[in-house]
mmCIF file of C-alpha atoms in Angstrom:
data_model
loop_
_atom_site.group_PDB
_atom_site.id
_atom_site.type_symbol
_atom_site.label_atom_id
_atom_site.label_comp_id
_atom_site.label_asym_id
_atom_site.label_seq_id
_atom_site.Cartn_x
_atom_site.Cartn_y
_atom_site.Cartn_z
ATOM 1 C CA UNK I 18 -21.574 -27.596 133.129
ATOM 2 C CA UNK I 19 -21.236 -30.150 136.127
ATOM 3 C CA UNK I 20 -23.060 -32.940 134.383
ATOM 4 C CA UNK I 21 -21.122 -35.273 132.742
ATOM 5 C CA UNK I 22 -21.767 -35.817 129.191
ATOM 6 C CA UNK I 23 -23.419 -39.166 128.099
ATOM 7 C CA UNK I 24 -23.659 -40.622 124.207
ATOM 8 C CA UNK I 25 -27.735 -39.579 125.079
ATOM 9 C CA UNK I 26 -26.876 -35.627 125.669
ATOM 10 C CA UNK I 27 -24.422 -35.149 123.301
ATOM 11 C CA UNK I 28 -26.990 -36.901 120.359
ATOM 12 C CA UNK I 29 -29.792 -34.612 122.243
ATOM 13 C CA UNK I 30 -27.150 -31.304 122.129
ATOM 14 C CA UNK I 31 -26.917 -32.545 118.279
ATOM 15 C CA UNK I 32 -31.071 -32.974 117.589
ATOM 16 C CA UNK I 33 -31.166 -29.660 119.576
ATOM 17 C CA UNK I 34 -28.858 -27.592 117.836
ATOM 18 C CA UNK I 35 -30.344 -28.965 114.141
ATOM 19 C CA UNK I 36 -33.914 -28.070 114.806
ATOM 20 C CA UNK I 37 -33.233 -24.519 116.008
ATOM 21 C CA UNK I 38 -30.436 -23.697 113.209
ATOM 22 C CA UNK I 39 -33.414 -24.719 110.893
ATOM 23 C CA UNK I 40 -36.026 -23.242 112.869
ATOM 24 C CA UNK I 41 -33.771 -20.000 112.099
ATOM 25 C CA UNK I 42 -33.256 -20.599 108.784
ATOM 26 C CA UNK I 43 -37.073 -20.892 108.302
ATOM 27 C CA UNK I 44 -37.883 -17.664 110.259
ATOM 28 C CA UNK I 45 -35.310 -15.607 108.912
ATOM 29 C CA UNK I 46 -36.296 -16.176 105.431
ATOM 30 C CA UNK I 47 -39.875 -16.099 105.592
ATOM 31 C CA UNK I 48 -40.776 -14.183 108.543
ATOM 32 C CA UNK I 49 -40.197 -10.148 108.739
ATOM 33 C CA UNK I 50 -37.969 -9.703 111.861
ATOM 34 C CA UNK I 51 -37.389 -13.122 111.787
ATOM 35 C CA UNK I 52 -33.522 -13.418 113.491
ATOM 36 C CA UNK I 53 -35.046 -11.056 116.437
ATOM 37 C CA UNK I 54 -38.116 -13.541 116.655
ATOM 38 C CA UNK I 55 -35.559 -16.354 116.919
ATOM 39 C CA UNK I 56 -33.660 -14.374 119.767
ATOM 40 C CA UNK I 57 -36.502 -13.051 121.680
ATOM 41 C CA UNK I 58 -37.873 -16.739 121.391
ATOM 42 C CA UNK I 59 -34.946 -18.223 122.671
ATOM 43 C CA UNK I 60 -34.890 -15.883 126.000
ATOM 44 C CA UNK I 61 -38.753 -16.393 126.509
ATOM 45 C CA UNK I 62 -37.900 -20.142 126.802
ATOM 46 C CA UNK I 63 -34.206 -19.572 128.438
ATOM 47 C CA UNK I 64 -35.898 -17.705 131.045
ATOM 48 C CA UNK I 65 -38.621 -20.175 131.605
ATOM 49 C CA UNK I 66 -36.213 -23.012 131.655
ATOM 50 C CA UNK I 67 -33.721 -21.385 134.269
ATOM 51 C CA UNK I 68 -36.649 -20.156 136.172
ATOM 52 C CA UNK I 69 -38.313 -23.797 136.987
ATOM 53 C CA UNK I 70 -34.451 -25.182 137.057
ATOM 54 C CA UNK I 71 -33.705 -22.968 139.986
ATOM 55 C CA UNK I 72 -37.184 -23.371 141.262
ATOM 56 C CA UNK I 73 -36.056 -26.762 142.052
ATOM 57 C CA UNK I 74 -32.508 -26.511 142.976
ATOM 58 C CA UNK I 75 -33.701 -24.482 145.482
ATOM 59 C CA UNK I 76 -36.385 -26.226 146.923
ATOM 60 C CA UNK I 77 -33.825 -28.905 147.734
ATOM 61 C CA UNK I 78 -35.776 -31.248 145.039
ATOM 62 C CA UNK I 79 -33.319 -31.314 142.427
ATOM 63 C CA UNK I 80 -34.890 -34.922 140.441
ATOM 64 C CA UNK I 81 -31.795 -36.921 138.534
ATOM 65 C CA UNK I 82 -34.603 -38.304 136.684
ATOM 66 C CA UNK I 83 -36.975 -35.973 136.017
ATOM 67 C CA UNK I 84 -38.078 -33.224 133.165
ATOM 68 C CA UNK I 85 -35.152 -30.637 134.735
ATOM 69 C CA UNK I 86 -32.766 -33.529 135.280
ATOM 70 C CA UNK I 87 -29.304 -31.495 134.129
ATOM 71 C CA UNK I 88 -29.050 -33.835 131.046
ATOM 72 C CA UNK I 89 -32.342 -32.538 129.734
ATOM 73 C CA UNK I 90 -31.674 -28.834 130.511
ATOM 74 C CA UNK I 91 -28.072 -29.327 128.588
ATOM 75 C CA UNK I 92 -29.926 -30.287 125.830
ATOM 76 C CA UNK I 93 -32.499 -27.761 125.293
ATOM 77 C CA UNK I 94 -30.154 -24.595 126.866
ATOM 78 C CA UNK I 95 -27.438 -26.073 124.739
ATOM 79 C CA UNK I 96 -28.962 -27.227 122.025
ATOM 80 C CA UNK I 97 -32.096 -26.022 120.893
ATOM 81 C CA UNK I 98 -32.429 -22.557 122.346
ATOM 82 C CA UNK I 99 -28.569 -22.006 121.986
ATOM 83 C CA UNK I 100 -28.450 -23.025 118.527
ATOM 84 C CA UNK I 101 -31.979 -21.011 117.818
ATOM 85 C CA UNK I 102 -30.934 -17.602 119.306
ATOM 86 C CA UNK I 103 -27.962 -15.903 117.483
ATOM 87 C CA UNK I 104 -24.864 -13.624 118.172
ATOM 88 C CA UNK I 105 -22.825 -13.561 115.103
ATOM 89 C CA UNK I 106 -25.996 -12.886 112.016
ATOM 90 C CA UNK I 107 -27.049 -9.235 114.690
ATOM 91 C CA UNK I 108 -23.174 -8.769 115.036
ATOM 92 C CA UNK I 109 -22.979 -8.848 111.125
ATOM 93 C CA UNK I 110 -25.884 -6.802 110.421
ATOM 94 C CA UNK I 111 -25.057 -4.259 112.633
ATOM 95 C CA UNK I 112 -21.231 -4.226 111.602
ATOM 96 C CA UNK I 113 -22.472 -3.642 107.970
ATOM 97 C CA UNK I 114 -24.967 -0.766 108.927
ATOM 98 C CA UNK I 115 -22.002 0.765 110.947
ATOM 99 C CA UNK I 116 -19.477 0.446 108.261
ATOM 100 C CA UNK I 117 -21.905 1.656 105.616
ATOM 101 C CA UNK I 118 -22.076 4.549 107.443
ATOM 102 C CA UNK I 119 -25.680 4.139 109.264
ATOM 103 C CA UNK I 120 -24.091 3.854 112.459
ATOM 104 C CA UNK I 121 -27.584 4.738 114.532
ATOM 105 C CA UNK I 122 -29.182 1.915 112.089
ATOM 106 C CA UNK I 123 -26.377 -0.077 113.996
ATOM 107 C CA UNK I 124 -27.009 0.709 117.321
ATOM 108 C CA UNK I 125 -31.008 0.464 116.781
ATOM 109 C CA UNK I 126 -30.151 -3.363 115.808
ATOM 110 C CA UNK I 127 -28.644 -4.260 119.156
ATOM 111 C CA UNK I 128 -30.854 -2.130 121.112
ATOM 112 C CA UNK I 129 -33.979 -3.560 119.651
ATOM 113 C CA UNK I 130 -32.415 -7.351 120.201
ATOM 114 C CA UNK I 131 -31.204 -6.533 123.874
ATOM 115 C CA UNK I 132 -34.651 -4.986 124.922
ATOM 116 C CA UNK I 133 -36.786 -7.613 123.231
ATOM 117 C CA UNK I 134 -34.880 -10.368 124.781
ATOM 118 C CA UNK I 135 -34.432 -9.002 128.604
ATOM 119 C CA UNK I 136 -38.269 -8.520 128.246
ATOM 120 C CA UNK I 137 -38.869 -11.608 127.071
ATOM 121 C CA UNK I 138 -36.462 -13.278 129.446
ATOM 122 C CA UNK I 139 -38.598 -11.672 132.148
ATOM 123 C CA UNK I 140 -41.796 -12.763 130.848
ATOM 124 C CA UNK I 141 -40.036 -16.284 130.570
ATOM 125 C CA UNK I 142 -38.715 -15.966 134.118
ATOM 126 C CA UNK I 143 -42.265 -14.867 135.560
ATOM 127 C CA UNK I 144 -44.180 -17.667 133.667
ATOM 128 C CA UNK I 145 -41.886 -20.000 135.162
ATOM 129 C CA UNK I 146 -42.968 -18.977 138.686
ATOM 130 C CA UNK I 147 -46.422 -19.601 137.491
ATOM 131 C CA UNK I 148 -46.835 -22.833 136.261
ATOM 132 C CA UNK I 149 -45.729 -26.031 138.287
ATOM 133 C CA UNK I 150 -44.036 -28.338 135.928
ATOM 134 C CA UNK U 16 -35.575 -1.341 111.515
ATOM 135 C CA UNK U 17 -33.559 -4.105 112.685
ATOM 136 C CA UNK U 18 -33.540 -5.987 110.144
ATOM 137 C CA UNK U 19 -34.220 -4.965 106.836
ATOM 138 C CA UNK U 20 -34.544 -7.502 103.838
ATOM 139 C CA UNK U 21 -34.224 -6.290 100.398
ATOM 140 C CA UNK U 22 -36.539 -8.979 98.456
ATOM 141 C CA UNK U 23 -34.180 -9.465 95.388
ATOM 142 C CA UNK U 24 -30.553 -8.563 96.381
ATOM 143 C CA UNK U 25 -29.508 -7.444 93.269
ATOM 144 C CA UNK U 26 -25.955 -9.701 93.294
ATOM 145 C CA UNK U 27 -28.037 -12.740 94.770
ATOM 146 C CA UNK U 28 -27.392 -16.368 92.919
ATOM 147 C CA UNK U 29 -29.885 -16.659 89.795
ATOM 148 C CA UNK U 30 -31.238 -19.951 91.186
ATOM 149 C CA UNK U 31 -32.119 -20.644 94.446
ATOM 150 C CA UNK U 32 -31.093 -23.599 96.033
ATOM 151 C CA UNK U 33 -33.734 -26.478 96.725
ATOM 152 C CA UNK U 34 -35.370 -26.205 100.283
ATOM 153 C CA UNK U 35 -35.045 -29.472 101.626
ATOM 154 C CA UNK U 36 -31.496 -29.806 100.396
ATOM 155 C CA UNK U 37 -30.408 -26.738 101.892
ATOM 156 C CA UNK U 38 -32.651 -27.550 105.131
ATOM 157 C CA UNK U 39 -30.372 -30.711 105.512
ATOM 158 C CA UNK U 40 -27.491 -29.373 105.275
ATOM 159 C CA UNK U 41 -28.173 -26.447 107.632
ATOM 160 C CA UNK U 42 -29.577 -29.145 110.181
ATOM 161 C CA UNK U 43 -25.758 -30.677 110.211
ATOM 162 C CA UNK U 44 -24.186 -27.609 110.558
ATOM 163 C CA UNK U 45 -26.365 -26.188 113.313
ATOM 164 C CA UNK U 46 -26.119 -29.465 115.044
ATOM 165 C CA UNK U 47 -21.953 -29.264 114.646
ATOM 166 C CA UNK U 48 -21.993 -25.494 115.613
ATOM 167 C CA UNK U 49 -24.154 -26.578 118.932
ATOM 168 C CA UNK U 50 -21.533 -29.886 119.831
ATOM 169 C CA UNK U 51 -18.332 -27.212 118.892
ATOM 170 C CA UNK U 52 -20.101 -24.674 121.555
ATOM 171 C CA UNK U 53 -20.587 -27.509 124.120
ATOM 172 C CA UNK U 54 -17.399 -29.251 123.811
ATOM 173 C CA UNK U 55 -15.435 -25.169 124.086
ATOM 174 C CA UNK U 56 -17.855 -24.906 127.647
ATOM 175 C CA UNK U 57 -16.299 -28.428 128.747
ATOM 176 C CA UNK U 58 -12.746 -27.304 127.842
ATOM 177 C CA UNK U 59 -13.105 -24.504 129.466
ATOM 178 C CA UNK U 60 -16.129 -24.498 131.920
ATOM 179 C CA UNK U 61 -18.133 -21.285 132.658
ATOM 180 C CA UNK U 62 -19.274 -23.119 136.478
ATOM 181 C CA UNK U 63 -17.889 -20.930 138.846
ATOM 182 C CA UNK U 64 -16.550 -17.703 136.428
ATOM 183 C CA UNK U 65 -17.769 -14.829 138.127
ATOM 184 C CA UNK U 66 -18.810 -14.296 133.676
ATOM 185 C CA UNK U 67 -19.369 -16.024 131.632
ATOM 186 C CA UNK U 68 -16.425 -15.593 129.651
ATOM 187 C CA UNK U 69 -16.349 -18.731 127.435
ATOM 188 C CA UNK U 70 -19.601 -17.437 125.648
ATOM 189 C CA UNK U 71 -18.216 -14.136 124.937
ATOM 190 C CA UNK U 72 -15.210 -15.557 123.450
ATOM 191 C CA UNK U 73 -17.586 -18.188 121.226
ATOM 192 C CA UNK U 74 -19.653 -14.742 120.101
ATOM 193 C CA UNK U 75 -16.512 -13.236 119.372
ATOM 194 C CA UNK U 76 -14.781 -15.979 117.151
ATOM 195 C CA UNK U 77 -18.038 -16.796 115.519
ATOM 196 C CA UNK U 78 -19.150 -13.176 114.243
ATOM 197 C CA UNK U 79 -15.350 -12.174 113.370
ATOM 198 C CA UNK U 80 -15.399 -15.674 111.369
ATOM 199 C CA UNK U 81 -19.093 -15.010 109.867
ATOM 200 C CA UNK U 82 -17.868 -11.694 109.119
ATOM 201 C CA UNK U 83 -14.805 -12.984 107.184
ATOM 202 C CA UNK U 84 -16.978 -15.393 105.200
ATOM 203 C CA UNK U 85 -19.287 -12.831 104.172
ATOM 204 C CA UNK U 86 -16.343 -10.017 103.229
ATOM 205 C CA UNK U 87 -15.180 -13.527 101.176
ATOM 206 C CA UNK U 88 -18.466 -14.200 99.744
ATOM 207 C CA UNK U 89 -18.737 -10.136 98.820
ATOM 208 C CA UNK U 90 -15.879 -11.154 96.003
ATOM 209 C CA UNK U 91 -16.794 -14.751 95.578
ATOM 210 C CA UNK U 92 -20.882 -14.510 94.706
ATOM 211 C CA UNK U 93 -21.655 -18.069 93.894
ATOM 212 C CA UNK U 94 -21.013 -18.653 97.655
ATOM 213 C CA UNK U 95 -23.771 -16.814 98.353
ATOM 214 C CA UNK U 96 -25.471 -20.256 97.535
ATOM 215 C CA UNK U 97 -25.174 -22.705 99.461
ATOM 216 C CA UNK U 98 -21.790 -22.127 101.647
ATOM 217 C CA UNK U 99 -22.843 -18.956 103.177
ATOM 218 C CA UNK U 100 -26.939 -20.076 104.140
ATOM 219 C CA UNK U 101 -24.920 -23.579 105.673
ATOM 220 C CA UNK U 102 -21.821 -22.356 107.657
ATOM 221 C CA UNK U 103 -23.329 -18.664 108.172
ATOM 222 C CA UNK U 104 -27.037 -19.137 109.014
ATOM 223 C CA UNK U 105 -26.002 -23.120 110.211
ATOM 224 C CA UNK U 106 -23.134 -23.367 111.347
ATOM 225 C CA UNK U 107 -21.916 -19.695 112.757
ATOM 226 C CA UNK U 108 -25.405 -19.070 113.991
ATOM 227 C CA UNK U 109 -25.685 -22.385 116.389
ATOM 228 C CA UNK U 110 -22.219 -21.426 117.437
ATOM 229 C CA UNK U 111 -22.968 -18.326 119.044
ATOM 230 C CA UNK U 112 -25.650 -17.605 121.442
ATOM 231 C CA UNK U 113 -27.902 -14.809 122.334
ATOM 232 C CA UNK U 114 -30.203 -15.799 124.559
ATOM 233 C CA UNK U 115 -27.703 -16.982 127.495
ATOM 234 C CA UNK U 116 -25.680 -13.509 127.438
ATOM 235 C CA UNK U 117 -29.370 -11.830 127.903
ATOM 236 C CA UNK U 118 -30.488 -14.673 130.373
ATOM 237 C CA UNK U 119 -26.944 -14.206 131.975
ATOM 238 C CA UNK U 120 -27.113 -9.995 132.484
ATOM 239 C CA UNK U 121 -30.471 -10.273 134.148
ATOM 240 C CA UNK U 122 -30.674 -9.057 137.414
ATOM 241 C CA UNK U 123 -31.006 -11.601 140.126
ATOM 242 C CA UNK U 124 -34.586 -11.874 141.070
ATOM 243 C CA UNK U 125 -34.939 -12.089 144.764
ATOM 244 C CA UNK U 126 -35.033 -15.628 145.948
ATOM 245 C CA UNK U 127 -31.646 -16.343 144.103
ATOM 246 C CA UNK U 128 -33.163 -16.935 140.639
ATOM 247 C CA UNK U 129 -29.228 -17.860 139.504
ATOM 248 C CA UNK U 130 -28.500 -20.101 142.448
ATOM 249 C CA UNK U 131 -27.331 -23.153 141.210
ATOM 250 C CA UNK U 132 -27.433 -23.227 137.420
ATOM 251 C CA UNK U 133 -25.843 -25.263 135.322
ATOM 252 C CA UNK U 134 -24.063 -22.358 133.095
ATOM 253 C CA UNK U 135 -24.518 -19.317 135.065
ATOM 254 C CA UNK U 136 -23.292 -19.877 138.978
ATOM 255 C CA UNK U 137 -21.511 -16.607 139.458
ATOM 256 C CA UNK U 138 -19.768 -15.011 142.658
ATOM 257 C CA UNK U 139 -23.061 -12.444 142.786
ATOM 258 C CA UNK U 140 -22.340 -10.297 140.183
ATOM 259 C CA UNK U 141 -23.658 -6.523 140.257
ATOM 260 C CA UNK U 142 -26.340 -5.243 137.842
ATOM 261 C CA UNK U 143 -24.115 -2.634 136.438
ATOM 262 C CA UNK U 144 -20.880 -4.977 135.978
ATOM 263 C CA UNK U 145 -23.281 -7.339 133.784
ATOM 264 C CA UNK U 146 -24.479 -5.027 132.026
ATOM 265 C CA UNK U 147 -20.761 -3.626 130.856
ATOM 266 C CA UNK U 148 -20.580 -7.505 130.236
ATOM 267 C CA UNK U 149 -23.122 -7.117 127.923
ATOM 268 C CA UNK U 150 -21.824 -3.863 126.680
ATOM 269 C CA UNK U 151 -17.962 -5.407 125.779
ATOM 270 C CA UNK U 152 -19.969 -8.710 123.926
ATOM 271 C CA UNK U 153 -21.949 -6.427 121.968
ATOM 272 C CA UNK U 154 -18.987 -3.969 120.712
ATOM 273 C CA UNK U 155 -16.153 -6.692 120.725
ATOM 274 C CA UNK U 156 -18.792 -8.678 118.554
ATOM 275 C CA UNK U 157 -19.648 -6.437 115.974
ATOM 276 C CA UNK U 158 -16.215 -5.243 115.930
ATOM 277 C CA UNK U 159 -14.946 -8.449 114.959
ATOM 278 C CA UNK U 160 -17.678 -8.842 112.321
ATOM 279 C CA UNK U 161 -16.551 -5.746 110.480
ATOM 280 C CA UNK U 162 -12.702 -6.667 111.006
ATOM 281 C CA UNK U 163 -13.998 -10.125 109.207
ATOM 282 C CA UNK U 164 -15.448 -8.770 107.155
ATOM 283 C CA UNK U 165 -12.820 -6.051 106.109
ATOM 284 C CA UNK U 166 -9.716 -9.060 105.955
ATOM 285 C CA UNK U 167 -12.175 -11.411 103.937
ATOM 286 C CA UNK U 168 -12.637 -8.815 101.308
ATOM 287 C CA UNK U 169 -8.645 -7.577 100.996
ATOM 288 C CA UNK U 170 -7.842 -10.910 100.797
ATOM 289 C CA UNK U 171 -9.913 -11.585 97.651
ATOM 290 C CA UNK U 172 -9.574 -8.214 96.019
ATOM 291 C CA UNK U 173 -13.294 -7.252 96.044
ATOM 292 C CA UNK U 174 -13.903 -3.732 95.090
ATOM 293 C CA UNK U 175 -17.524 -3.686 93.707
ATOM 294 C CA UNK U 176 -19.456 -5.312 96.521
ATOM 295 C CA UNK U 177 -17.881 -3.049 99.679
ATOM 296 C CA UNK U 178 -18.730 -4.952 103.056
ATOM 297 C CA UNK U 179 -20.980 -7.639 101.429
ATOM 298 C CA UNK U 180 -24.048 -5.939 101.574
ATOM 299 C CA UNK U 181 -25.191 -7.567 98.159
ATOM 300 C CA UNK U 182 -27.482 -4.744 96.685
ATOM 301 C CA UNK U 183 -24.792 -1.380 96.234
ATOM 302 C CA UNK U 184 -23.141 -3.015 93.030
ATOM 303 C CA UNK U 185 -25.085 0.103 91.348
ATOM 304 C CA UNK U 186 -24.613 3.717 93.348
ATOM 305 C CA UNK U 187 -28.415 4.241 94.211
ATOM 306 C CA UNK U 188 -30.551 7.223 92.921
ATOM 307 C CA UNK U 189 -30.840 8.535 95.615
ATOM 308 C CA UNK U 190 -33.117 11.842 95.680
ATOM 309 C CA UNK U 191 -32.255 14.717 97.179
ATOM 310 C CA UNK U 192 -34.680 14.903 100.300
ATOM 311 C CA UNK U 193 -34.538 10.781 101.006
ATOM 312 C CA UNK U 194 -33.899 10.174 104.617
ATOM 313 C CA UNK U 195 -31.278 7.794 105.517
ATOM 314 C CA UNK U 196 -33.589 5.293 107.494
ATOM 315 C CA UNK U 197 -34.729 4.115 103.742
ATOM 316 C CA UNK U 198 -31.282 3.878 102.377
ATOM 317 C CA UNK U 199 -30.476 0.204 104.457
ATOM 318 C CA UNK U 200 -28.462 -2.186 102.396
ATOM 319 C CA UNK U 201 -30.069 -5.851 101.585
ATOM 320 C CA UNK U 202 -29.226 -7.752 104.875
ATOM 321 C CA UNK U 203 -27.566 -10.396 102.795
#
């Protein structure tokens, strides 16, 4: 990150990375799927995010004050949407399948996660193009 | 099935732990998982890395460490409670990311779609490279999840409970014709 970090992003990082742990908490105890929701969720809006971001940048309008401004994409890239979407709980899973001997169980896992979230990155990525924030 | 959830693991604490309590808690470790991955990208800063390299290190550490707390919670139940929901689902899960490794391995849309981000500036990778990126996070991941949780469990002596799974404490009856896609452990 470029941006230097003020008292303001790191609280917002903070904020950020509490609502989506619990937001992950929430769906992967009461929703079927619910880790995968919370990763294909968090490329939808990763996508969208980097999509009007470099919508921006590149039309020279980068606002230090704005909605993008690179404080309030830290915060919700870093915090909310980093802290929602997961590595280590589909690295777990899968390790467990592959030890237990379900090895294509294993490999299902990670290919589901991958091909929900480049999809939904996409969708994210075209939406972005879409609307004018 | 990615994720299959047995709905009473049979090894499971008899009490569940209050929701709001446990919601708390998980708040302050997801917010302390989020500041540890932010200050590790200022330490060492991803702007410029042709990959980003810092994130597959934090998905590394943080499912070889989950892994180790679950191998210790497969001998040591009662964490099952509260300490594996807070620093697994909490604090472990903030720490590591999914959705920038996917965002990061997309193909660059014409128009420069990566030009100028704040995480992701890269020296124009290729398709194919990312995608081994992808490839080396995903197997380095899970095979530091299973080394966790292999070293968490020798350390503690479990024997009943192999690889935490949390519902093979009894051998299964399992019939003769049963396909293996039914025979998925509890995912906790």
């Amino acid at each position: 990150m470029t941006t230097t970090l003020s008292l303001t992003v790191v609280l917002g990082v903070a904020l950020g990375g509490a609502a989506g742990a619990v937001l992950r908490l929430l769906l992967d105890r009461y929703a079927r799927f619910g880790i995968l929701v919370a990763n294909t969720l968090g490329c939808l809006l990763l996508g969208f995010l980097y999509g009007e971001f470099s919508a921006l940048t590149s039309a020279d309008a980068v606002p230090d004050n704005g909605l993008f401004s690179p404080g309030v994409v830290t915060v919700i890239s870093y915090g909310l949407i980093g802290a929602l979407s997961t590595f280590a709980t589909v690295s777990l899973r899968a390790a467990q399948r592959w030890v237990d001997g379900h090895r294509m169980q294993a490999a299902w896992i990670w290919l589901v996660n991958v091909v929900c979230g480049f999809v939904a990155a996409g969708i994210g990525m075209g939406l972005s193009g879409l609307v004018e924030l | 099935m990615p994720t299959r959830v047995n709905p009473a693991p049979a090894s499971a604490a008899p009490t569940a732990p209050p929701l709001p309590a446990l919601i708390l808690l998980v708040a302050c470790a997801g917010a302390a998982g989020a500041l540890l991955r932010l200050t590790i990208g200022q330490i060492i800063p991803e702007h410029g890395m042709k990959f980003p390299w810092t994130t597959l290190a934090i998905n590394i550490s943080g499912s070889g460490m989950l892994g180790l707390l679950t191998g210790v919670a497969a001998a040591r139940p009662w964490l099952r409670r509260w300490v594996v929901p807070v620093l697994g689902t909490g604090l472990l899960g903030s720490y590591t990311t999914f959705s920038l490794v996917i965002v990061a391995t997309m193909p660059s849309l014409p128009g420069g779609t990566f030009e100028g981000l704040s995480a992701v500036t890269y020296v124009s990778p290729g398709t194919l490279e990312m995608l081994f990126y992808l490839l080396i996070s995903v197997i380095a991941s899970t095979g530091a999840a299973a080394a966790g949780v292999t070293i968490g469990r020798a350390l503690f002596g479990c024997v009943e409970d192999p690889y935490g799974l949390g519902a093979v404490a009894a051998p299964p009856a399992r019939e003769a014709g049963d396909g293996s896609a039914d025979a998925g452990g509890g995912a906790r």
